[in-house]
Coordinates of C-alpha atoms in Angstrom, one line a residue:
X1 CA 63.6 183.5 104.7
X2 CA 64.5 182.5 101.2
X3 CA 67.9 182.6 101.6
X4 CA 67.2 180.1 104.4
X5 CA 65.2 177.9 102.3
X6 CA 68.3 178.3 99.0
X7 CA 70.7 177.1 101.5
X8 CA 68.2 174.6 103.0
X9 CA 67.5 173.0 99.8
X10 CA 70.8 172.8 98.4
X11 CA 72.1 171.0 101.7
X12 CA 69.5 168.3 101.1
X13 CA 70.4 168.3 97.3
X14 CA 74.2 167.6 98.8
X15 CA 73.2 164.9 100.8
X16 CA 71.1 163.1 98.4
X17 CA 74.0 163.5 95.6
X18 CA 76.5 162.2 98.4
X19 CA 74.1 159.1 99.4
X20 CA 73.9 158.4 95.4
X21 CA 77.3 158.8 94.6
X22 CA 78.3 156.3 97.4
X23 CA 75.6 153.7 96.3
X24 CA 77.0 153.9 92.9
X25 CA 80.8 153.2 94.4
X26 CA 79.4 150.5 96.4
X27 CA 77.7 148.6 92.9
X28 CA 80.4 149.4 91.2
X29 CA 83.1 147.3 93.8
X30 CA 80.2 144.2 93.5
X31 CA 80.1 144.1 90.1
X32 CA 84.0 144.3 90.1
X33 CA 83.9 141.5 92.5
X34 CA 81.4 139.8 90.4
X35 CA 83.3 140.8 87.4
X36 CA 86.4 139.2 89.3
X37 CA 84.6 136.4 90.2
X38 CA 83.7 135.3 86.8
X39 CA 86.9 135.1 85.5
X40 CA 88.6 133.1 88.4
X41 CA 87.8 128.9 87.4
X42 CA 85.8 127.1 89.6
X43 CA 88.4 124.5 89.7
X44 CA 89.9 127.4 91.9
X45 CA 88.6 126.6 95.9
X46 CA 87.4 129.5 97.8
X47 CA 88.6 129.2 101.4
X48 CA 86.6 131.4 104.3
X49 CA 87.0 129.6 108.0
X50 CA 89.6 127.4 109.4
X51 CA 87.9 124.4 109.1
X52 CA 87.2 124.4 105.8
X53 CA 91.2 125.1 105.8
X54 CA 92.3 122.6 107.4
X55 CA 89.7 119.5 106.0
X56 CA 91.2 121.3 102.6
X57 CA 95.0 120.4 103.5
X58 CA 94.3 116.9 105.5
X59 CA 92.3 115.7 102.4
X60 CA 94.7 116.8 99.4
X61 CA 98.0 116.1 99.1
X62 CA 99.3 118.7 97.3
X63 CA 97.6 121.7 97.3
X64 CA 98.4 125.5 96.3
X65 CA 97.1 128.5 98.6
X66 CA 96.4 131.9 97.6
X67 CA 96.3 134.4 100.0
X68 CA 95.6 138.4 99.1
X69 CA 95.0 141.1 101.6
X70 CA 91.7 141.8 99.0
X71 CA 90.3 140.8 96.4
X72 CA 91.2 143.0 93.3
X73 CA 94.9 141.9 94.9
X74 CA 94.1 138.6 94.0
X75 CA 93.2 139.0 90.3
X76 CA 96.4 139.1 88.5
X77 CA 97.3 135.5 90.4
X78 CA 93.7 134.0 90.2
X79 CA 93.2 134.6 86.3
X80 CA 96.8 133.2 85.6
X81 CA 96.0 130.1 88.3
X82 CA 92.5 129.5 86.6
X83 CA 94.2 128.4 83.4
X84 CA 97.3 126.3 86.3
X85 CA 93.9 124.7 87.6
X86 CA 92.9 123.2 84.2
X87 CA 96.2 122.1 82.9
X88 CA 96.7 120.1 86.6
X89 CA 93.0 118.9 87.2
X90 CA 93.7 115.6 88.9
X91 CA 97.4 116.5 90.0
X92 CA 96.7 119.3 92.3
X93 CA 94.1 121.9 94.0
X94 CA 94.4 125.3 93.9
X95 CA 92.9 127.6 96.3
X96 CA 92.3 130.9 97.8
X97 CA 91.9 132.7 101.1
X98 CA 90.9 136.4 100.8
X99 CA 92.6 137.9 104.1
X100 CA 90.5 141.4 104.2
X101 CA 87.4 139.6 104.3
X102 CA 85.4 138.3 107.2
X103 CA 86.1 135.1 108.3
X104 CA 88.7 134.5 105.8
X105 CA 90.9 137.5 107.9
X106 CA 90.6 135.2 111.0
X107 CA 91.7 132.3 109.6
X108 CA 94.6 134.0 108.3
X109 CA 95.6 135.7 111.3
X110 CA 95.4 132.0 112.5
X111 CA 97.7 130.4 111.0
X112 CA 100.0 133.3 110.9
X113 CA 99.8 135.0 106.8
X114 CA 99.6 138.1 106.0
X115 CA 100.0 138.5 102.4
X116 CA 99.7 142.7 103.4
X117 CA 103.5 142.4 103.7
X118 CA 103.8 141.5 100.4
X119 CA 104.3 144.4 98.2
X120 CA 101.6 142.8 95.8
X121 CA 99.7 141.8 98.3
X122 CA 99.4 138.4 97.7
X123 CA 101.8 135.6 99.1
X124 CA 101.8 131.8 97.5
X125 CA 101.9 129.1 100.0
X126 CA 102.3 125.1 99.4
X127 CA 101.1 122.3 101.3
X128 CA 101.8 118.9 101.2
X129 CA 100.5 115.7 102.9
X130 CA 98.7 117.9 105.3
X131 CA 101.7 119.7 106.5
X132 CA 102.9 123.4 104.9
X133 CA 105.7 122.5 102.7
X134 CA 107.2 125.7 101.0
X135 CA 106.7 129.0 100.2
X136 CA 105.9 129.4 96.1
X137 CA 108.8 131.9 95.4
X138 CA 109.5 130.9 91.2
X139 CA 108.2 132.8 88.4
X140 CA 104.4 133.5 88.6
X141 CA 104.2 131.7 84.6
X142 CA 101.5 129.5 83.7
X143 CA 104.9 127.1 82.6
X144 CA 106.7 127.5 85.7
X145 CA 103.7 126.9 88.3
X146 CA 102.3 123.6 86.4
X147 CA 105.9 122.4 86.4
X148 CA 105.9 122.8 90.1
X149 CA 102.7 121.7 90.8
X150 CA 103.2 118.4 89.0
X151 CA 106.4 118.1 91.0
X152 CA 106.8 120.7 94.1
X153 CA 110.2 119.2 94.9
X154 CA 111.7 119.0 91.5
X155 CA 113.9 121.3 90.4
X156 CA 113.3 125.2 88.7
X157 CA 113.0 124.9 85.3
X158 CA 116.4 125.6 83.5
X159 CA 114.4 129.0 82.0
X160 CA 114.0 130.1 85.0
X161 CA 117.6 131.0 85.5
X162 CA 118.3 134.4 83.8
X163 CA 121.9 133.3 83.4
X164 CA 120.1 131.0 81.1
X165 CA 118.1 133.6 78.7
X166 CA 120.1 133.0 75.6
X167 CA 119.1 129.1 75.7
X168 CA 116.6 129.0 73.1
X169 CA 114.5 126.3 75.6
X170 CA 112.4 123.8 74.3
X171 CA 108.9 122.8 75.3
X172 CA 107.4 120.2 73.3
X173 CA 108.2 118.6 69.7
X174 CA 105.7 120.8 67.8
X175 CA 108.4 123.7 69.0
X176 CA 111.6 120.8 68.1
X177 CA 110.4 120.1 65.0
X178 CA 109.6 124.1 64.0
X179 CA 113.2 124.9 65.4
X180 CA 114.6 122.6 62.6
X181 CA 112.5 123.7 60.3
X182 CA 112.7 127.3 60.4
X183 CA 116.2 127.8 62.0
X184 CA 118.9 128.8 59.0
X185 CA 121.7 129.0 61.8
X186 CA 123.5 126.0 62.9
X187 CA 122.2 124.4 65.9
X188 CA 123.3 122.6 68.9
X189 CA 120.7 120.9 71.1
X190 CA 121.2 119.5 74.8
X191 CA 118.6 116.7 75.6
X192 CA 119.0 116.5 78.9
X193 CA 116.9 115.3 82.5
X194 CA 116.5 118.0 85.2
X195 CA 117.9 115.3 88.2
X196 CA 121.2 114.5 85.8
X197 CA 124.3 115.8 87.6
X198 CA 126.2 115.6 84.8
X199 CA 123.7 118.0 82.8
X200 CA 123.7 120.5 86.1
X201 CA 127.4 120.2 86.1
X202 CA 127.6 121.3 82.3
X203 CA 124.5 124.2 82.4
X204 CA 126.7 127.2 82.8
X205 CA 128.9 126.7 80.2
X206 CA 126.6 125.9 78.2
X207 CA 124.4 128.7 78.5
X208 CA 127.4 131.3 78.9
X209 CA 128.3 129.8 75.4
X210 CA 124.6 130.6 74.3
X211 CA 125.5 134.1 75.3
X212 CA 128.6 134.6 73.7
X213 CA 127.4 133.1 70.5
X214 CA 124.4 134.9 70.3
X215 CA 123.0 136.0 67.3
X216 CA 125.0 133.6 65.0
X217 CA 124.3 130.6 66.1
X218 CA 121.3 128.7 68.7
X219 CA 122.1 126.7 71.9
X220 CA 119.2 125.1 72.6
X221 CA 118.1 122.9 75.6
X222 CA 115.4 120.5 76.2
X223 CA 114.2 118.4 79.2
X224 CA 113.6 115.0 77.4
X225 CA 113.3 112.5 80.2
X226 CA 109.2 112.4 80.3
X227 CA 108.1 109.4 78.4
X228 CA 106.5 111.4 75.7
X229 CA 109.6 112.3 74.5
X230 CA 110.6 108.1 73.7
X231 CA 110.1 109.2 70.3
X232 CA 112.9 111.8 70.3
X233 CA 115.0 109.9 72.0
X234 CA 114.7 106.8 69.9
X235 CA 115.3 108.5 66.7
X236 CA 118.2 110.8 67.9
X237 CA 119.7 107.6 69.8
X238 CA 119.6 109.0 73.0
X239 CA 121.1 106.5 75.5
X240 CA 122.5 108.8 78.2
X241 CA 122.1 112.5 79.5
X242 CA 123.2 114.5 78.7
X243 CA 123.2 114.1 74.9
X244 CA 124.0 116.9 72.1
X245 CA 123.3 116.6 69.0
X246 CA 124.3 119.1 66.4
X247 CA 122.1 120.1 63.3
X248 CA 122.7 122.1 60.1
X249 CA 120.2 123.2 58.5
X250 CA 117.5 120.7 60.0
X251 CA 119.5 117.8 59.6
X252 CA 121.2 116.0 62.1
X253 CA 124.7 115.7 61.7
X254 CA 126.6 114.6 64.7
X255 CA 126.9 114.7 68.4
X256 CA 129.5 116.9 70.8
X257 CA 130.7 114.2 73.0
X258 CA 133.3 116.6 75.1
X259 CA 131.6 116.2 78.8
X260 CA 134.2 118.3 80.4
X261 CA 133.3 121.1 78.3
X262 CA 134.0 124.9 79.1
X263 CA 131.9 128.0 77.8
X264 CA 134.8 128.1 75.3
X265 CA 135.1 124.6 74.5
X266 CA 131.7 125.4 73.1
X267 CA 132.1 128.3 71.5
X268 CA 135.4 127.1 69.4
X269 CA 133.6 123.9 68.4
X270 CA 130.3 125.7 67.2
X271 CA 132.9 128.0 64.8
X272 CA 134.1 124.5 63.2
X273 CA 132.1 121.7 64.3
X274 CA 134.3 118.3 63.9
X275 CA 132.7 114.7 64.4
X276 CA 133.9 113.2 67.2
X277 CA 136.7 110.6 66.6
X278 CA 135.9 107.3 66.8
X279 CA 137.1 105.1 69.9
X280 CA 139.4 102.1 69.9
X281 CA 137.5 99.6 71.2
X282 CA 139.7 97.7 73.9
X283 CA 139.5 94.0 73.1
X284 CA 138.0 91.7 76.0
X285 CA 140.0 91.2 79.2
X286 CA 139.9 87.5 78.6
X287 CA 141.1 87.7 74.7
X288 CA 144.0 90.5 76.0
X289 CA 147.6 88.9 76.6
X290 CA 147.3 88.7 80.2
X291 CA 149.1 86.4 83.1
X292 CA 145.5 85.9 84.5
X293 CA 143.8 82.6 83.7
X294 CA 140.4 84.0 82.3
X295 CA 137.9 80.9 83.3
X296 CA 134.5 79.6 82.5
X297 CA 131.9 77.9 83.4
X298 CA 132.7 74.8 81.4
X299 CA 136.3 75.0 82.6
X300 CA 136.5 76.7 86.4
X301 CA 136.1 73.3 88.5
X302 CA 138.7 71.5 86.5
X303 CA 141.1 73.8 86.7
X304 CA 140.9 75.1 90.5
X305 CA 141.1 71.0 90.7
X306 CA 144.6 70.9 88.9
X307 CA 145.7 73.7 91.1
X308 CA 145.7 73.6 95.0
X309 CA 145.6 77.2 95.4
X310 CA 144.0 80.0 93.4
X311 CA 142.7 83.5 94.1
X312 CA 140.4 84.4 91.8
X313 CA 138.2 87.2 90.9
X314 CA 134.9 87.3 89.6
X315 CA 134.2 90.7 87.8
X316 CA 131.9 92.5 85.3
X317 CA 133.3 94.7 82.1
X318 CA 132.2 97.7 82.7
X319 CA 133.3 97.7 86.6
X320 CA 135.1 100.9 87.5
X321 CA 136.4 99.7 90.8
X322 CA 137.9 96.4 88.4
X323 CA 139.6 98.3 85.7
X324 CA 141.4 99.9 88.5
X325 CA 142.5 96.6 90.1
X326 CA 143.6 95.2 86.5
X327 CA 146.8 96.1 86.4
X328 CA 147.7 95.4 90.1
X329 CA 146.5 92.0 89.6
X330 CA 148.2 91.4 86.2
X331 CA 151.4 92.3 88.1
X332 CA 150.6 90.3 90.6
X333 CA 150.0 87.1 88.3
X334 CA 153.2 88.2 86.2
X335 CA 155.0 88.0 89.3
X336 CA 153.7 84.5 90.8
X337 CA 153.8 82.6 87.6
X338 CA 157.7 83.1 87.1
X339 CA 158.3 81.9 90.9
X340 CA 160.0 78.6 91.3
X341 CA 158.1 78.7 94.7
X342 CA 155.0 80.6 93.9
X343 CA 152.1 80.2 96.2
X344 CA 149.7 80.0 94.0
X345 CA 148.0 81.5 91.0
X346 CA 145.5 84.3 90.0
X347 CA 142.2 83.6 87.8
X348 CA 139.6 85.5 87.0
X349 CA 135.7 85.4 85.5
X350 CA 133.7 87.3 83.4
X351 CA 130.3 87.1 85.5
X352 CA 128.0 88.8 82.7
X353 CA 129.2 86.5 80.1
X354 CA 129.6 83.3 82.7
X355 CA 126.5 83.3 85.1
X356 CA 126.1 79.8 86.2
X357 CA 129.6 81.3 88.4
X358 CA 128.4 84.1 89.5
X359 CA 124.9 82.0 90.7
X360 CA 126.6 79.5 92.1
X361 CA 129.0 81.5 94.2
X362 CA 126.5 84.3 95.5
X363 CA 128.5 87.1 93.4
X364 CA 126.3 90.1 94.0
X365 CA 129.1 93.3 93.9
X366 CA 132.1 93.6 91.4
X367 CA 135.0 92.7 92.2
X368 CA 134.5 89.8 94.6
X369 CA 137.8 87.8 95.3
X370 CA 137.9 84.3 96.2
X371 CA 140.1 82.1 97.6
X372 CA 140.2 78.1 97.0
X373 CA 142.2 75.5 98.5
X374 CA 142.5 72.7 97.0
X375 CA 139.0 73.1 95.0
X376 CA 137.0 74.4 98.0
X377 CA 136.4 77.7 98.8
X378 CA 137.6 78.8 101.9
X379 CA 138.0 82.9 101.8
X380 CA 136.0 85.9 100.6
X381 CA 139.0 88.1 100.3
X382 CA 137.4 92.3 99.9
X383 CA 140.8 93.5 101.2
X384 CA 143.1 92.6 98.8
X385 CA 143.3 94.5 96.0
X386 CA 147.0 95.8 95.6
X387 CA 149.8 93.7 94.4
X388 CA 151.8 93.5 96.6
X389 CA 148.9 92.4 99.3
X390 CA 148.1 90.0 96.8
X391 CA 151.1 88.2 97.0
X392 CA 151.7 89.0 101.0
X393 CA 148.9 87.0 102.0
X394 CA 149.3 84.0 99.4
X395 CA 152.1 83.8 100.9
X396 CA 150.8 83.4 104.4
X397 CA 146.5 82.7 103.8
X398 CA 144.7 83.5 106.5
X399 CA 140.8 84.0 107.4
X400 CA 140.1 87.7 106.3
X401 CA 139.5 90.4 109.0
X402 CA 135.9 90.8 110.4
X403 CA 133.9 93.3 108.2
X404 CA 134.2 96.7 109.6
X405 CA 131.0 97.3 110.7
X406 CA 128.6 99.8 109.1
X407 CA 127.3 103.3 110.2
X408 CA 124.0 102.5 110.1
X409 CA 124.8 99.6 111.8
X410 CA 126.4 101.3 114.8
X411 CA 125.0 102.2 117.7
X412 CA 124.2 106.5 117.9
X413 CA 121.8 109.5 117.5
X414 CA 122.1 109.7 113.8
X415 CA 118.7 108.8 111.7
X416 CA 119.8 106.7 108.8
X417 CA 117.1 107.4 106.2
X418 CA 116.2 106.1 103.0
X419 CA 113.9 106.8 100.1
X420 CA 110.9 105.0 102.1
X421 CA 111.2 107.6 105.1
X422 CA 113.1 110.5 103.8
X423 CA 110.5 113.2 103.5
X424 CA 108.1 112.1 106.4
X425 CA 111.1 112.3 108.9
X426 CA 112.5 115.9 107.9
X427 CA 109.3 117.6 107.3
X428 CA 108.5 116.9 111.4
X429 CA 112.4 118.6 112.1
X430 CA 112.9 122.4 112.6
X431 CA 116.5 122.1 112.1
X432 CA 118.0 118.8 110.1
X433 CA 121.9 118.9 108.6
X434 CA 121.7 115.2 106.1
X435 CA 125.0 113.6 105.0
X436 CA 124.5 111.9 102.1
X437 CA 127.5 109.6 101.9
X438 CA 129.2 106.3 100.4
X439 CA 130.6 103.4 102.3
X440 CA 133.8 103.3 100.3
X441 CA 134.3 107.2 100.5
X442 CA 137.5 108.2 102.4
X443 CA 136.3 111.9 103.4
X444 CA 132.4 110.6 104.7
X445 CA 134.7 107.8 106.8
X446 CA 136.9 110.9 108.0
X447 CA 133.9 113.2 108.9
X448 CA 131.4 110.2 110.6
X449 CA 132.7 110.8 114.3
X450 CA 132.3 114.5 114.2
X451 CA 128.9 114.2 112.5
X452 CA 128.0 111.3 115.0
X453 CA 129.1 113.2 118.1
X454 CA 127.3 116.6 116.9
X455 CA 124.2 114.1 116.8
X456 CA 124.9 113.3 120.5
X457 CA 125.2 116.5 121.6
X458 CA 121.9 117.5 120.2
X459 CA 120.0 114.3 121.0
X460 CA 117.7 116.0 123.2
X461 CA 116.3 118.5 121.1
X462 CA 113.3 117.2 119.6
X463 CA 113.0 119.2 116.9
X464 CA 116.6 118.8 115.7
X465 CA 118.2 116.2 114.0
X466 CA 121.4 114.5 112.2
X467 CA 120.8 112.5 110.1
X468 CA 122.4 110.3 106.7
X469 CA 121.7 108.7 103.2
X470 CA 124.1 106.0 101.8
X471 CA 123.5 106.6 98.6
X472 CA 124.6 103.3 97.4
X473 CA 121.8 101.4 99.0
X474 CA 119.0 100.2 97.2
X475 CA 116.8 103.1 95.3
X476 CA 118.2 106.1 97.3
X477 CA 120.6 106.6 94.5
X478 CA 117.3 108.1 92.5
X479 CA 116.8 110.2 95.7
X480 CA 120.7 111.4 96.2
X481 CA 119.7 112.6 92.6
X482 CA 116.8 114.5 93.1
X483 CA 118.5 116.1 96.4
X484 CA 121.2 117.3 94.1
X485 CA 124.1 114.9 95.1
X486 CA 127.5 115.0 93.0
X487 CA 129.6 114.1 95.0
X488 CA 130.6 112.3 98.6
X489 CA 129.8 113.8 101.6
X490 CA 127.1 116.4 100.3
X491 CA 125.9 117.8 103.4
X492 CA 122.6 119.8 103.6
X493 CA 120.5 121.7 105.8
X494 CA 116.5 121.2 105.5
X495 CA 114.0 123.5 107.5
X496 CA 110.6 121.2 107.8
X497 CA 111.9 119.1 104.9
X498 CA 113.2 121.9 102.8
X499 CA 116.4 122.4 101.3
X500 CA 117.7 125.3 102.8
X501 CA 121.2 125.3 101.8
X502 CA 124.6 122.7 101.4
X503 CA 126.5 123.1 104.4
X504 CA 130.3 124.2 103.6
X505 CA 131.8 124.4 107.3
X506 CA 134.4 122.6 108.8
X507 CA 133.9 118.6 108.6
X508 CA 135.8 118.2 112.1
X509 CA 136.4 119.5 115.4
X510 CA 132.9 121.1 116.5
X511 CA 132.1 122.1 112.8
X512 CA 129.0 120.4 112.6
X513 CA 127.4 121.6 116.3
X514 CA 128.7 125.3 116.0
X515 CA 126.6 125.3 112.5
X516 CA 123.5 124.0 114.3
X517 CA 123.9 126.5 116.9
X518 CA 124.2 129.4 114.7
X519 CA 121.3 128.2 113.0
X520 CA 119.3 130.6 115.8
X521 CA 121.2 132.9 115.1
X522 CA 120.5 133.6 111.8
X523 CA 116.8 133.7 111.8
X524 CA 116.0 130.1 110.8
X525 CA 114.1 129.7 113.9
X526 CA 111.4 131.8 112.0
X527 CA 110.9 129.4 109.0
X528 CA 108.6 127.2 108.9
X529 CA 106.0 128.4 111.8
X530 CA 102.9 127.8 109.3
X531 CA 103.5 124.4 109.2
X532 CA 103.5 124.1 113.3
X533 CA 100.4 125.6 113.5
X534 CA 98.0 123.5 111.2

């Protein structure tokens, strides 16, 4: 019987070890949790049923979701988002959904997240204005997330592009003012502004040039357009972005003004840095030897009085589209004023400098030309502007055509948008292709009946839409900007309002529909699904 009662025993020994071993895992994975728990802020929102989701999202306007399959998943991103929390109280709301747990696994299953296909198990998810908005897919830095949570729909941060890695990038001017300080190798700084096309236009070579000239001397970059930088911009005259500045030793010595700059543009001027040259400044229009009677406001009615007919146009200095008409309309006025029988004669005003004109004659774009018979103004004249069209119709005057009408103001399926309505339109479309465009551009005029009759075609579809931007309306140039415009047509594709990618297809023929067709194709039909289901 003892043998029994050995065996007997040490069974009931096994169990109770087996019962104490597991009630010691089980304390272990709560004080873990509670562990866990302590170090995640309680500016961080814990999420657990779908209402509490979805009152979360309709009440915030810009809000960051966490979702792990577990909570020791979740620690990494909760301890780095604790410190995110604090630096945007006020801005933004973080939060976090625990997937394996209760409640919480319903509500993801919900609304379609499951952060177990992640390969760290947790998946970053951004809402906006009640709707999902994007998927957080930047560096997981305390840097890069407050940048994008005090704008989501800003740009990455230049660091973030590891082409960009040699850019010594600059934060604040505690880290400037060390640079100068510390640095013994020569130094060439870019102040720029992360929506400046020029500045995006000039990044690679600038930080290819970091690269090839590591080690001997530092390229440096900082974002300068936030207010708190006035300072810096004041006392390094910054007027424009982008502006380098070149220092030696600490001190400022001059700027590189060469905007068409390669990587080896840099790379030679860094070796033997030169001042830039200084620019003839081209006298006045009005003080130039010029067959153009420049007028004024003291002398315009008198002399449009002595002459029975005069075209003249009302310009501003720094006009591009005027400087290009300059010489035309010299050529012209050379031309008339050595004519026997001359029709007439050309004038011309300086509207910045003479403004009771420009008031008085409703001059609101540059150049306006007029036309005045025998001191009354009879034409608005926008389709002259060659010489020899100039002296053709003085020859024979005669009422201008009607204005062309607009594309907004035509009849069709497009959705003209502006700044006002931009994003609330495109977040509600599955599939949207947005030309942003300029009146006066020849290849937007050339691609508006293709883009008009893909619009048609797809009129029906409720969920996709064509739409446009003139950029050259009101504040929507500050929104061509941001969307990355640098030139006319940009065309690009947005899924639920978000950029997706520039469209680089055919502009004619059935370019535009075949895109929108393939769309399907290639899986886009899958983006965006969260956002239908809240």
């Amino acid at each position: 019987m003892a043998p029994f009662r050995d065996r007997a025993a040490a069974a009931a020994t096994g169990a109770a070890t087996s019962t104490t071993v597991s009630r010691l895992l089980l304390l272990l994975a709560v004080l873990s949790t509670c562990l866990m728990a302590a170090k995640v802020s309680p500016l961080i929102e814990k999420v657990e049923d779908h209402k509490e989701f979805k009152k979360l999202v309709r009440t915030r306007n810009n809000v960051l979701v966490v979702y792990s399959k577990s909570a020791a998943a979740a620690e990494r991103s909760l301890k780095l988002l604790s410190d995110v929390a604090e630096a945007v109280k006020g801005q933004g709301t973080i939060a976090w959904v625990n997937c394996g747990d209760g409640e919480s696994r319903k509500l993801c299953k919900k609304i379609k997240v499951d952060p177990h296909s992640k390969r760290n198990g947790v998946e970053l998810l951004h809402y906006k204005d009640g709707a999902f908005h994007t998927e957080y897919n930047r560096p997981e830095t305390h840097k890069s997330v407050v940048a994008f949570m005090r704008d989501p729909e800003g740009a990455p941060l230049w660091e973030e592009n590891p082409e960009a890695r040699d850019v010594a990038h600059i934060d604040s001017e505690k880290e400037f003012r060390k640079l100068l300080k510390k640095e013994e190798r020569t130094i060439l700084v870019m102040f720029y502004a992360p929506w400046c096309g020029v500045c995006k236009r000039m990044k690679p070579a600038f930080q290819q040039a970091a690269t090839d000239l590591k080690g001997s001397y530092v390229l440096a970059g900082m974002n300068v357009h936030p207010a708190e930088f006035d300072g810096i911009k004041q006392e390094f005259n910054v007027k424009g972005y982008p502006t380098f500045c070149y220092f030696d030793k600490g001190k400022f010595l001059f700027n590189f003004e060469n905007y068409g700059a390669t990587a080896q543009d840099f790379v030679e001027w860094m070796k033997n840095p030169q001042a830039p040259q200084p620019k003839a400044l081209e006298a006045p229009w009005a003080e130039q030897d010029s067959a153009v009677f420049h007028l004024t406001d003291d002398s315009f009615d008198s002399f449009v009085t002595e002459h029975p007919s005069v075209l003249a146009m009302f310009y501003a200095p720094w006009c591009g589209h005027c400087k290009k008409m300059k010489p035309d309309y010299e050529e012209a006025a050379e031309l008339l004023n050595t004519d026997d029988n001359s029709p007439g004669v050309l004038a011309a005003v300086d509207v910045t400098t003479h403004k009771n004109l420009g008031e008085k004659y409703q001059i609101t774009g540059f150049p306006t030309l007029k036309y005045f018979e025998n001191a009354e103004e009879k034409y608005t004249l926008p389709h002259l502007r060659t010489k020899d069209k100039i002296i053709e119709w003085l020859h024979n005057p005669q009422a201008p055509p009607p204005p062309e009408q607009s594309w907004e103001e035509q009849q069709s399926s497009v959705n003209h948008l502006g700044v006002e309505d931009f994003k609330e339109f495109l977040k509600k479309k599955k599939h949207a292709l947005v030309m942003f465009y300029a009146p006066w551009c020849p290849h937007c005029k050339n691609a508006v009946p293709y883009f008009t009759a893909a619009a048609e075609h797809f009129k029906e579809e409720r969920k996709i839409a064509y739409a446009a931007v003139d950029c050259t309306r009101g504040q929507n140039n500050e929104l061509c900007k941001v969307e990355g415009v640098e030139g006319y047509p940009t065309i690009s594709y947005y899924n639920y309002g978000k950029f997706t990618e520039k469209y680089s297809g055919e502009r004619g023929g059935d370019g535009f529909i075949e895109y929108m067709e393939g769309l399907r194709g290639r899986g886009h039909d899958k983006i965006g699904k969260r956002g239908e289901e809240l």
